[in-house]
Short mmCIF file of N, CA and C in Angstrom, two decimals:
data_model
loop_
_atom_site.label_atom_id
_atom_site.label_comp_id
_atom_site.label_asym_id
_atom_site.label_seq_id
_atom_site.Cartn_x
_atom_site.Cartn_y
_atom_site.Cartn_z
N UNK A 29 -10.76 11.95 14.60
CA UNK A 29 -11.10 10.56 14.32
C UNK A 29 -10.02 9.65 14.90
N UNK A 30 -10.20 8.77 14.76
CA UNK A 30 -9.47 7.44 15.13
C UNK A 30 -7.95 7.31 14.44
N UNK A 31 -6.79 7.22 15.54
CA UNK A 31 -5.34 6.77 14.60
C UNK A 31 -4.85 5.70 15.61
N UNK A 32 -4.90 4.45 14.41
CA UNK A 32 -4.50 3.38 15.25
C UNK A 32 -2.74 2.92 14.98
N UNK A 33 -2.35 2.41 15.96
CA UNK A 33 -0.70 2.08 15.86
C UNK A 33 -0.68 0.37 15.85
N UNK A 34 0.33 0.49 14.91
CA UNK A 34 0.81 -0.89 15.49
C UNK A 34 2.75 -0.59 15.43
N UNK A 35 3.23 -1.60 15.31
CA UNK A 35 5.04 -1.41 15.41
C UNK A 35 5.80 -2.80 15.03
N UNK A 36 6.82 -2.54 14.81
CA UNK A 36 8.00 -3.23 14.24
C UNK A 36 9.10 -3.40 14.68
N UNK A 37 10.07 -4.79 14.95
CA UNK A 37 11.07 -4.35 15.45
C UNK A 37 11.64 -5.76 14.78
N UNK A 38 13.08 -4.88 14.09
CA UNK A 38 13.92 -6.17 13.08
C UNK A 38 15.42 -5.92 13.91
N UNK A 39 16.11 -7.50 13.99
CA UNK A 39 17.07 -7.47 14.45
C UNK A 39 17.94 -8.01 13.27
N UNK A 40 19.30 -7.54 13.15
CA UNK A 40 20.44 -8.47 11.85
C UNK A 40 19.87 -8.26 10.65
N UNK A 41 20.53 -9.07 10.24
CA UNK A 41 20.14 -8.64 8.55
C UNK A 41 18.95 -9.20 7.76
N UNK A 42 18.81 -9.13 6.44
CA UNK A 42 17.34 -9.68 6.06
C UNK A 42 17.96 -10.84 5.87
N UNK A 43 18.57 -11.92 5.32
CA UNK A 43 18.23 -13.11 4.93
C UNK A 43 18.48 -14.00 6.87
N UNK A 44 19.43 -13.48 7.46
CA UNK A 44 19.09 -14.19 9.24
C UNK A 44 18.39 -13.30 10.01
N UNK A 45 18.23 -12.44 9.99
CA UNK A 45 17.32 -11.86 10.71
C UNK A 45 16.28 -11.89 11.14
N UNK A 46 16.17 -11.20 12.53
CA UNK A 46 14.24 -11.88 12.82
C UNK A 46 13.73 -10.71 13.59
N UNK A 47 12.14 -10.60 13.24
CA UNK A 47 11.77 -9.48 13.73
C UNK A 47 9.78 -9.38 14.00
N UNK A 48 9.72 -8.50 15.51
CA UNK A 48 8.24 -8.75 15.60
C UNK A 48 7.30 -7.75 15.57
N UNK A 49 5.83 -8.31 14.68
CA UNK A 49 5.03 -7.59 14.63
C UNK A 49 4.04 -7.31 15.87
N UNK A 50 3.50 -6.06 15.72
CA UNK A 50 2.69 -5.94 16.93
C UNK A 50 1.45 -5.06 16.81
N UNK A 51 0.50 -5.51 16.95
CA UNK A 51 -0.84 -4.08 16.90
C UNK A 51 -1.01 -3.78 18.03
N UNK A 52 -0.73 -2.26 18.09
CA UNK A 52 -1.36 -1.26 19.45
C UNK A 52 -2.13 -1.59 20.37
N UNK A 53 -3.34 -2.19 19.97
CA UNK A 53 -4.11 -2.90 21.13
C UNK A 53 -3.66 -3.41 21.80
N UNK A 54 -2.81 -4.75 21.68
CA UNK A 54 -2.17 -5.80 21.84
C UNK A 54 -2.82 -7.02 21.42
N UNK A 55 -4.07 -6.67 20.49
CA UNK A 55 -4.82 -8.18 20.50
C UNK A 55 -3.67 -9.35 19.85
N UNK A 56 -2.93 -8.72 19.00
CA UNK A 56 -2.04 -9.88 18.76
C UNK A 56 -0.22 -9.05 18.68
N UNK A 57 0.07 -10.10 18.55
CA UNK A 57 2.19 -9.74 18.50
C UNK A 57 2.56 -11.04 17.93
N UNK A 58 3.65 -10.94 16.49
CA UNK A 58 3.80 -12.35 16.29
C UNK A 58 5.23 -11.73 15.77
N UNK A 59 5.97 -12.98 15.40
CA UNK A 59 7.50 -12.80 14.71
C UNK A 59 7.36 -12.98 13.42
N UNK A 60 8.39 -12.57 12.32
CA UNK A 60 8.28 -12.70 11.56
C UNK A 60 10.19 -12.95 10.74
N UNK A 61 9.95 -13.50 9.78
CA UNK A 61 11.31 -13.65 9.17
C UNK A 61 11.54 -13.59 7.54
N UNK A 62 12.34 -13.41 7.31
CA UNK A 62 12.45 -13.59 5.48
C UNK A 62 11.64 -14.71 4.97
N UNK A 63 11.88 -15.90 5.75
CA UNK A 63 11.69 -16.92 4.97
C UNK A 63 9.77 -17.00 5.36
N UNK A 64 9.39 -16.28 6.91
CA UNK A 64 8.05 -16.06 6.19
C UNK A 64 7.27 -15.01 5.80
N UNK A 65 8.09 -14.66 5.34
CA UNK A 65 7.68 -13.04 3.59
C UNK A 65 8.00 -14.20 2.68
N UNK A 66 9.06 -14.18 2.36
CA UNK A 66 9.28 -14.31 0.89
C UNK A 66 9.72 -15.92 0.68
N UNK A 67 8.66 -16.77 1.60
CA UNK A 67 8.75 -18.53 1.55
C UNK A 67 7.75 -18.43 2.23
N UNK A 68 7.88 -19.94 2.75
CA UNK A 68 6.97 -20.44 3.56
C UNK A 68 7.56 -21.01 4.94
N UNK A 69 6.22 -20.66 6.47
CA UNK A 69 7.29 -21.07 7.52
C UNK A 69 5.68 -20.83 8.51
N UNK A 70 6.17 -20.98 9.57
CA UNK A 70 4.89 -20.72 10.32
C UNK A 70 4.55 -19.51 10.61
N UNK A 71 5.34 -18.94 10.97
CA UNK A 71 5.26 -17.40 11.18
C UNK A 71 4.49 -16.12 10.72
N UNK A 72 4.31 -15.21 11.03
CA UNK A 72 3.56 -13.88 10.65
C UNK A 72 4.47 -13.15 8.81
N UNK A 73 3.78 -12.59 8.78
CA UNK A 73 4.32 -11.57 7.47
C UNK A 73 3.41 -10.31 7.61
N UNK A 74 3.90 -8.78 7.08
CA UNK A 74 3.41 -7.78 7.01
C UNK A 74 2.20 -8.41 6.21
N UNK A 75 2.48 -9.17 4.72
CA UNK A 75 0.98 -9.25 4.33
C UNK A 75 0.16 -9.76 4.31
N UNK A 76 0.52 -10.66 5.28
CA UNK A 76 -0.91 -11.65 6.03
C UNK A 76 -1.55 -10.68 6.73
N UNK A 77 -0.92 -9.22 7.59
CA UNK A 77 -1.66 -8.77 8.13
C UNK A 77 -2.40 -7.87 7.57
N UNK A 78 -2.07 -7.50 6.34
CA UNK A 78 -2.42 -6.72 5.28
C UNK A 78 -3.89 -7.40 4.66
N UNK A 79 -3.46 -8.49 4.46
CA UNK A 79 -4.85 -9.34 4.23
C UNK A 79 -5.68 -9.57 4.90
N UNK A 80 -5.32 -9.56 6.10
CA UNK A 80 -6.19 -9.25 7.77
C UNK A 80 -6.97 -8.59 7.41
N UNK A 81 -6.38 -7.52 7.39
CA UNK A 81 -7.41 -5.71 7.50
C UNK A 81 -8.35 -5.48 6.12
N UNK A 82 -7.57 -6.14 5.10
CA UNK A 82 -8.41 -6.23 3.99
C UNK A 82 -10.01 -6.55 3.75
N UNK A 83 -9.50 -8.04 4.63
CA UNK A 83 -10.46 -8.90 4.43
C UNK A 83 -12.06 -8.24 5.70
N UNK A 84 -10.99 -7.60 6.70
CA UNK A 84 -12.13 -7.57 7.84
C UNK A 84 -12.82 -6.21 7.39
N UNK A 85 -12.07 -5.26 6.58
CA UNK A 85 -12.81 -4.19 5.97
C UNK A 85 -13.69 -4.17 5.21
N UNK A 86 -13.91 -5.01 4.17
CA UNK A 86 -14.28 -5.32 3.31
C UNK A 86 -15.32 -6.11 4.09
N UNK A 87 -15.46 -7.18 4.63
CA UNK A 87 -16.82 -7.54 5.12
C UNK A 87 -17.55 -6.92 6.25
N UNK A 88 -17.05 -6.05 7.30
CA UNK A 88 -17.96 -4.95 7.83
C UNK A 88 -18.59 -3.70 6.83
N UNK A 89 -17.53 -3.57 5.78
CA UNK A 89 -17.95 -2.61 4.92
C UNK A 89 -19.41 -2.70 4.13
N UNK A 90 -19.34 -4.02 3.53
CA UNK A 90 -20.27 -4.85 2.96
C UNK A 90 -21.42 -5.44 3.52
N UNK A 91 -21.16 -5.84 4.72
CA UNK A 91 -22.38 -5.63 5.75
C UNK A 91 -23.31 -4.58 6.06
N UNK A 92 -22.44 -3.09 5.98
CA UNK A 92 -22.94 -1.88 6.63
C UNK A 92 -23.88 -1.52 5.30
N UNK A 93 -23.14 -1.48 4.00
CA UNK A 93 -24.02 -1.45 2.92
C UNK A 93 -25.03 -1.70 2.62
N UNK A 94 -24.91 -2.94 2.88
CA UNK A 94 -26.81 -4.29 3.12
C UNK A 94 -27.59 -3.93 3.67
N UNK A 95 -26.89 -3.68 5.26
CA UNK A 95 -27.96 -3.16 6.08
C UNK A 95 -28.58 -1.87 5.55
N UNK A 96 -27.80 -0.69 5.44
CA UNK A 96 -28.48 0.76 4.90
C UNK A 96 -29.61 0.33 3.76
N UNK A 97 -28.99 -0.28 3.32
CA UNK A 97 -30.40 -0.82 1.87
C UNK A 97 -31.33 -1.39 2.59
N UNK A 98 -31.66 -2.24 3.56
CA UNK A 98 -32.54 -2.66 4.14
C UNK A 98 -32.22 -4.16 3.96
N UNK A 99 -31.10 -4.81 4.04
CA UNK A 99 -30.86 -6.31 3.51
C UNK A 99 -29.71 -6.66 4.56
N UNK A 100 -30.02 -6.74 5.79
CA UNK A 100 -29.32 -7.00 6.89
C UNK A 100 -28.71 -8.53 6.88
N UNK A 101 -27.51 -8.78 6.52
CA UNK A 101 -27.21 -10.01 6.16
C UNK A 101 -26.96 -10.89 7.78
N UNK A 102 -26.87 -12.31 7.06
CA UNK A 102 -26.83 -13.56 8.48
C UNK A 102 -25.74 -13.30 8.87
N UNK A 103 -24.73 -13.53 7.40
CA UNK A 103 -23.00 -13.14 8.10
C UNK A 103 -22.34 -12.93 6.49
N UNK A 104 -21.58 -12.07 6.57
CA UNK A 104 -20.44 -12.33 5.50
C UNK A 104 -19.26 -12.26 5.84
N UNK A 105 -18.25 -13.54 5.39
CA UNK A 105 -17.04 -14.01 5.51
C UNK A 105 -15.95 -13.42 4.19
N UNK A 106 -14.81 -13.38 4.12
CA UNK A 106 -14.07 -12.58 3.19
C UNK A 106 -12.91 -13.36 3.62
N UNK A 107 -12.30 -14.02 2.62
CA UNK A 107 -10.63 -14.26 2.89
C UNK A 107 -10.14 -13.54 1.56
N UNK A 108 -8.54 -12.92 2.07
CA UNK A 108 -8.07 -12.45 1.02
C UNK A 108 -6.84 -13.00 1.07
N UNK A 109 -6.03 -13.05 -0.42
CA UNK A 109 -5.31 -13.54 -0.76
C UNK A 109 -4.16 -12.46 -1.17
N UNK A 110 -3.05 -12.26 -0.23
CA UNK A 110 -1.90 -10.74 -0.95
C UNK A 110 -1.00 -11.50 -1.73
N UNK A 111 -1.00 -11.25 -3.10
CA UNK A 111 0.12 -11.97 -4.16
C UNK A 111 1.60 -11.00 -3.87
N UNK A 112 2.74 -11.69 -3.35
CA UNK A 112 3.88 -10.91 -3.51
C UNK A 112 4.05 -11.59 -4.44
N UNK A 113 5.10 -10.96 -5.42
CA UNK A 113 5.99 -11.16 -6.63
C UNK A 113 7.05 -10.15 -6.60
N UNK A 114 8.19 -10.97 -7.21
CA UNK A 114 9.49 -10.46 -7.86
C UNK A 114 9.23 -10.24 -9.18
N UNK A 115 9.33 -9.03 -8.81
CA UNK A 115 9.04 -7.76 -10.06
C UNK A 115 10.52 -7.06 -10.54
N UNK A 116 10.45 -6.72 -11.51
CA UNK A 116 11.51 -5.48 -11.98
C UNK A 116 11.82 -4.48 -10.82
N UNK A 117 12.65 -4.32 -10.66
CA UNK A 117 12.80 -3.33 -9.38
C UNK A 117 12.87 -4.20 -7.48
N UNK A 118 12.31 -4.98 -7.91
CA UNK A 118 12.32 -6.03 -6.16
C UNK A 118 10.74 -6.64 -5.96
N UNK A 119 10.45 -6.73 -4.61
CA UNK A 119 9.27 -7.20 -5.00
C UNK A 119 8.22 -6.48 -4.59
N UNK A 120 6.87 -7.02 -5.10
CA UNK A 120 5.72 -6.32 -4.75
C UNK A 120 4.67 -6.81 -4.42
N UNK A 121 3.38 -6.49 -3.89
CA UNK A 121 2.11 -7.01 -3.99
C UNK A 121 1.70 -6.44 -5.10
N UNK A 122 1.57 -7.45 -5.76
CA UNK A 122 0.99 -7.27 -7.09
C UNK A 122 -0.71 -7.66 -7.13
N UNK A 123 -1.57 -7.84 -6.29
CA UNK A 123 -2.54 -8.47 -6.48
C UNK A 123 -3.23 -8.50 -5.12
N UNK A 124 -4.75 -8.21 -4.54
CA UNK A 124 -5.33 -8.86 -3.00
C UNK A 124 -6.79 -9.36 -3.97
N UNK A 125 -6.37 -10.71 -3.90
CA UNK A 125 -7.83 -11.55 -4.26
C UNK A 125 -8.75 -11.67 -2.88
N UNK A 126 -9.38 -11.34 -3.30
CA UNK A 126 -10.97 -11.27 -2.68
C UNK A 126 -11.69 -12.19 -2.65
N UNK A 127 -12.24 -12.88 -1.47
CA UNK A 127 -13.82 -13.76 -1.89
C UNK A 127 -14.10 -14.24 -0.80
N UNK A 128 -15.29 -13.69 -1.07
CA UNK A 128 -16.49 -13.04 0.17
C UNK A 128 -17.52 -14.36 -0.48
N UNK A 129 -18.53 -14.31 0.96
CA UNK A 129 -19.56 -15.08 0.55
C UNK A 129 -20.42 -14.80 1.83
N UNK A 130 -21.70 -13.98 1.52
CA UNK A 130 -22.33 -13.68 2.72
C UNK A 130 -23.68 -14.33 2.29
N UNK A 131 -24.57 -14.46 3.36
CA UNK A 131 -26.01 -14.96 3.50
C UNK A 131 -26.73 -13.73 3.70
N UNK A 132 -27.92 -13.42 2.80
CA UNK A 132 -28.63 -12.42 3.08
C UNK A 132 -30.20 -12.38 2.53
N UNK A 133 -30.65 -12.62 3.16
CA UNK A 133 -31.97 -13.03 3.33
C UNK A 133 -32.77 -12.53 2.06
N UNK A 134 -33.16 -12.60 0.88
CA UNK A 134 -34.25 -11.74 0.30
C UNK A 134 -33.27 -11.27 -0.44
N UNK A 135 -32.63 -11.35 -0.99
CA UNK A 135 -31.71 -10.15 -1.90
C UNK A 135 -30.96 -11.51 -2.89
N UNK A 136 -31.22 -10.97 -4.29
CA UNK A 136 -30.88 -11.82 -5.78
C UNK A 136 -29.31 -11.27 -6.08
N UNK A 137 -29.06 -12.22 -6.64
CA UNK A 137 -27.55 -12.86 -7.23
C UNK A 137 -27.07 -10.93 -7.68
N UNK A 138 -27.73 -10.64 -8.87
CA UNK A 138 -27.59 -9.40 -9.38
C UNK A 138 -26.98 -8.03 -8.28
N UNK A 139 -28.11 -8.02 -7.63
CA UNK A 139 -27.92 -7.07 -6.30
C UNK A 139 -26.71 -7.42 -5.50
N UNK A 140 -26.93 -8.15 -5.55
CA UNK A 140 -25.69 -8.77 -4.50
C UNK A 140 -24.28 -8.64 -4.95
N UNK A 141 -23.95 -8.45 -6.00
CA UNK A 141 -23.02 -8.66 -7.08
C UNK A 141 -22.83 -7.16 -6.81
N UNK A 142 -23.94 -6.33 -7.36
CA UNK A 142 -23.17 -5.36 -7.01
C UNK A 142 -22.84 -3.91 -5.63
N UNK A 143 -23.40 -4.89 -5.15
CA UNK A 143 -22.97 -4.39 -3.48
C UNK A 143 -21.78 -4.57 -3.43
N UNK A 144 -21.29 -5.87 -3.69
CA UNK A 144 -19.85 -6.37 -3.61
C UNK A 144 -19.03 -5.66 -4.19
N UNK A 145 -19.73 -5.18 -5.28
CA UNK A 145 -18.31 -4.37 -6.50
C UNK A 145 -18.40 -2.97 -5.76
N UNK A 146 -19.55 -2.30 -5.78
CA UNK A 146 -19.06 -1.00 -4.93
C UNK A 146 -18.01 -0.86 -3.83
N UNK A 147 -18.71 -1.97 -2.61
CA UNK A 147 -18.05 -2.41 -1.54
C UNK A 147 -16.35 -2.12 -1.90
N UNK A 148 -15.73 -3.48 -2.79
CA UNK A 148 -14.28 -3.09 -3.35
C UNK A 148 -13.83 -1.97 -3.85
N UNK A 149 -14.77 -1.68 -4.15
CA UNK A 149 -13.97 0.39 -4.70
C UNK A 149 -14.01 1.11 -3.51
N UNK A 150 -14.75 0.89 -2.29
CA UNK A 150 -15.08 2.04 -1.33
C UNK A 150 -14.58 1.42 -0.35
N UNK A 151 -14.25 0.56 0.30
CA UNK A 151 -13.92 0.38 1.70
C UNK A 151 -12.77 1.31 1.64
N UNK A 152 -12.88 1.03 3.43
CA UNK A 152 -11.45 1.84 3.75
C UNK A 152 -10.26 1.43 3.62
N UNK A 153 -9.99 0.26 3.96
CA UNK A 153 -8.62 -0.20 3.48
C UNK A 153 -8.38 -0.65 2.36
N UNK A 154 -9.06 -1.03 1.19
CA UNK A 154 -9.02 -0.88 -0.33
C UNK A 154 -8.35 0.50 -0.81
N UNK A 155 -9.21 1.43 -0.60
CA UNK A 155 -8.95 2.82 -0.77
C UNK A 155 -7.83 3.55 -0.31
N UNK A 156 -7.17 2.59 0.31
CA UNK A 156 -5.35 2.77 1.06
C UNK A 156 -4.86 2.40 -0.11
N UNK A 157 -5.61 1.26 -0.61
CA UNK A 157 -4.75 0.77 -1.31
C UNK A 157 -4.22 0.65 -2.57
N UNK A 158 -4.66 1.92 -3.13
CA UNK A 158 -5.02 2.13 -4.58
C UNK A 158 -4.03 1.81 -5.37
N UNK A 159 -2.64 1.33 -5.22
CA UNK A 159 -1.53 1.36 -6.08
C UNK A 159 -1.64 -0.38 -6.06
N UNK A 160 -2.43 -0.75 -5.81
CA UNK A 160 -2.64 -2.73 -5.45
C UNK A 160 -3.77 -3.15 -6.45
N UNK A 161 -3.87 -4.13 -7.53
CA UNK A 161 -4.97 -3.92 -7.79
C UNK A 161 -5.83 -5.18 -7.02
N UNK A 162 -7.42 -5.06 -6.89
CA UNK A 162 -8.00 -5.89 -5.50
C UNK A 162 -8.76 -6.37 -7.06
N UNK A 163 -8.56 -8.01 -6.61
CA UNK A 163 -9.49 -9.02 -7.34
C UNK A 163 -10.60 -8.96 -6.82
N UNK A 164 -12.18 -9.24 -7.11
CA UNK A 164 -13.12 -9.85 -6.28
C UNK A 164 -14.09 -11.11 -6.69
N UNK A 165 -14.19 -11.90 -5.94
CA UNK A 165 -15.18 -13.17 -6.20
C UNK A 165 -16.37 -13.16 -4.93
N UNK A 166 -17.33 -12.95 -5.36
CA UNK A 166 -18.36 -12.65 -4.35
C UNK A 166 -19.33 -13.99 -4.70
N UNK A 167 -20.11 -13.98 -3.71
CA UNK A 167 -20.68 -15.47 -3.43
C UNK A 167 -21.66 -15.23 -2.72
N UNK A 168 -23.05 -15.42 -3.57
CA UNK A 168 -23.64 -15.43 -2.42
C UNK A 168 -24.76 -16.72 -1.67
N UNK A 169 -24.67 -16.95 -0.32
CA UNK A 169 -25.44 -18.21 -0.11
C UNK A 169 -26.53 -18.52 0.43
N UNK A 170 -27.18 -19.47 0.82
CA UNK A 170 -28.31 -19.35 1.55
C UNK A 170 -29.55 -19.56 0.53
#
């Protein structure tokens, strides 16, 4: 099966230090720094990209679902939200809020609801992520 790379490279220490992310493909490469992990700044963070993969798993996942049922959706969108916190011990992601909102033709609030909840227990990058717990707010429109 499929093993995808990406890489890292930190220069100096953590509070001046600076360092860049990169996925294997090359579709993207960005920098990253303390202050954007653990503040705010323009820059990249491991868990924006974390929320990346989250979010894009979770709505192909959720798509593929629909479709197998026979409920081929218009589109579903997913932003996720990675909570770091200073925890006992240093810090953590304590939290990936979820919320999706897809269009799907013919298919009630109920159903839909729980496509979504399976969806969050089963994707693939959820299921990485089992020591995280994943919020979800599902939406559906149209």
């Amino acid at each position: 099966m499929a093993i995808r790379k990406a890489s890292a490279t930190w220069e100096g220490n953590l509070k001046d230090g600076k360092g860049t992310l990169k996925v294997g493909s090359g579709a993207f490469e960005g920098p990253f720094t303390f202050i954007s992990r653990f503040e705010n700044s323009g820059d990249t963070n491991p868990e924006e990209l974390l929320g990346a993969a989250e979010a894009g798993c979770f709505s192909m996942a959720l798509a593929h679902g629909l479709s197998q049922a026979g409920h081929t959706p218009k589109s579903v969108r997913t932003e996720a939200k990675v909570n770091l916190a200073l925890v006992e011990g240093g810090f953590k992601i304590t939290t990936i809020e979820l919320s999706t909102e897809a269009e799907v033709p013919g298919l009630d609030n109920s159903a839909f609801q729980e496509f979504a909840e399976n969806t969050r227990k089963t994707c693939i990058v959820s299921r990485a992520l089992t020591g995280v717990e994943i919020l979800l707010e599902a939406k559906l429109v149209g």
